[in-house]
Coordinates of C-alpha atoms in Angstrom, one line a residue:
M1 CA 50.5 33.4 116.3
K2 CA 47.9 34.9 113.9
D3 CA 44.8 34.8 116.0
S4 CA 43.4 33.3 119.2
L5 CA 42.8 29.9 117.5
D6 CA 46.6 29.3 117.3
W7 CA 48.4 27.6 120.1
L8 CA 52.0 27.3 121.0
L9 CA 53.0 24.4 123.2
G10 CA 56.4 23.8 124.7
D11 CA 58.5 22.7 127.6
L12 CA 60.7 25.5 129.0
G13 CA 63.5 23.2 130.3
N14 CA 67.2 23.7 130.2
L15 CA 69.0 23.5 126.8
R16 CA 72.4 22.0 126.6
H17 CA 74.5 20.7 123.7
V18 CA 74.0 17.1 122.9
G19 CA 77.6 16.3 123.8
H20 CA 77.5 18.2 127.1
Q21 CA 79.1 16.2 130.0
W22 CA 76.0 16.7 132.2
H23 CA 74.2 14.1 130.1
T24 CA 76.6 11.3 131.4
T25 CA 76.2 12.0 135.1
R26 CA 74.1 10.0 137.6
S27 CA 72.3 13.2 138.4
W28 CA 71.1 13.4 134.8
L29 CA 69.8 9.8 134.9
R30 CA 68.3 10.3 138.4
Q31 CA 66.2 13.0 136.9
N32 CA 64.6 10.3 134.7
Q33 CA 66.4 11.4 131.6
W34 CA 67.6 9.2 128.8
A35 CA 71.2 9.3 127.7
D36 CA 70.3 10.7 124.2
C37 CA 68.9 14.1 125.1
R38 CA 67.2 14.4 121.7
L39 CA 64.8 11.6 122.8
N40 CA 64.1 13.6 126.0
D41 CA 63.1 16.6 123.9
I42 CA 60.7 14.4 121.9
R43 CA 59.3 12.9 125.1
R44 CA 58.8 16.4 126.6
A45 CA 57.1 17.6 123.5
L46 CA 54.7 14.5 123.6
K47 CA 54.0 15.2 127.3
S48 CA 53.3 18.8 126.6
Y49 CA 50.9 17.9 123.8
L50 CA 49.1 15.2 125.9
W51 CA 48.9 17.5 128.9
F52 CA 47.2 20.1 126.6
L53 CA 44.7 17.4 125.4
R54 CA 44.0 16.3 128.9
T55 CA 43.4 19.8 130.1
A56 CA 41.2 20.6 127.2
S57 CA 39.1 17.4 127.5
A58 CA 35.6 17.6 128.9
D59 CA 36.2 14.5 131.1
T60 CA 39.7 13.9 132.5
S61 CA 38.8 10.5 133.9
T62 CA 37.9 9.3 130.4
F63 CA 41.2 10.7 129.2
D64 CA 43.1 9.0 132.0
R65 CA 41.5 5.6 131.3
A66 CA 42.3 5.9 127.6
F67 CA 45.8 7.0 128.4
W68 CA 46.7 4.0 130.6
S69 CA 44.8 1.4 128.5
R70 CA 46.2 2.7 125.2
S71 CA 42.7 2.6 123.8
E72 CA 43.2 5.7 121.6
G73 CA 45.8 6.3 118.9
W74 CA 47.4 9.3 120.8
A75 CA 47.9 7.1 123.9
E76 CA 49.3 4.2 121.9
R77 CA 51.7 6.6 120.2
Y78 CA 53.0 7.9 123.5
W79 CA 53.5 4.5 125.1
D80 CA 55.1 3.0 121.9
F81 CA 57.6 5.9 121.9
V82 CA 58.4 5.5 125.6
N83 CA 58.8 1.7 125.2
S84 CA 61.0 1.9 122.1
A85 CA 63.2 4.7 123.4
S86 CA 63.7 3.3 126.9
G87 CA 64.0 -0.3 125.9
F88 CA 61.5 -1.5 128.5
S89 CA 57.7 -1.9 128.7
A90 CA 55.9 0.8 130.6
G91 CA 52.5 0.8 129.1
P92 CA 49.2 -0.8 130.2
N93 CA 51.0 -3.7 131.9
Q94 CA 52.4 -1.2 134.3
K95 CA 48.9 0.0 135.5
S96 CA 45.4 -1.4 135.2
A97 CA 43.4 1.6 134.1
F98 CA 40.1 0.1 135.2
G99 CA 41.3 -1.2 138.5
S100 CA 42.2 2.2 139.9
D101 CA 39.9 4.8 141.5
H102 CA 39.5 8.2 139.7
V103 CA 41.7 10.1 142.2
S104 CA 44.7 7.9 142.0
L105 CA 44.4 7.4 138.3
A106 CA 44.3 11.2 137.8
A107 CA 47.4 11.7 140.1
D108 CA 49.3 9.0 138.2
T109 CA 48.4 10.5 134.8
A110 CA 49.5 14.0 136.0
R111 CA 52.7 12.6 137.3
E112 CA 53.5 10.8 134.1
L113 CA 52.7 13.8 131.9
V114 CA 54.3 16.5 134.0
C115 CA 57.2 15.0 136.0
T116 CA 60.6 14.3 134.6
G117 CA 62.4 13.7 137.8
V118 CA 62.7 10.8 140.2
P119 CA 61.4 11.8 143.7
R120 CA 64.1 12.4 146.3
R121 CA 62.6 9.8 148.6
L122 CA 63.5 7.1 146.0
W123 CA 67.2 8.1 145.7
S124 CA 69.9 5.9 147.1
W125 CA 72.7 7.5 149.1
R126 CA 75.0 7.5 146.0
D127 CA 72.4 9.6 144.1
Y128 CA 73.2 12.6 146.3
L129 CA 76.7 12.7 144.8
L130 CA 76.5 15.2 142.0
W131 CA 79.2 14.1 139.5
Y132 CA 79.9 10.4 139.9

């Protein structure tokens, strides 16, 4: 970085070879990962960038509404990627950005941009088995 105007964004997760056997386990999928770990890397990069934008925005509630309603290009790009990579629709039909109060909308946005795992309370009994 040359000066204080340069930024370095990243996700400091675990790195494994694309063909590593971990990527085929239920534990991997339970952590909300896609089978192609390269897509997960792109998703994490997008999440890091959007989290930076949200944190830097003057009004996070405006950011949250734009994020869930796909009313800005950056939001549409994120949801288009998630929909195309996962094979299912997870965009504005999933959540009504204008029908939610600010607190729950903020929590949902934070969860979407930061979390990559499925909460333990949503696991089935088989999910506790590590390598099946």
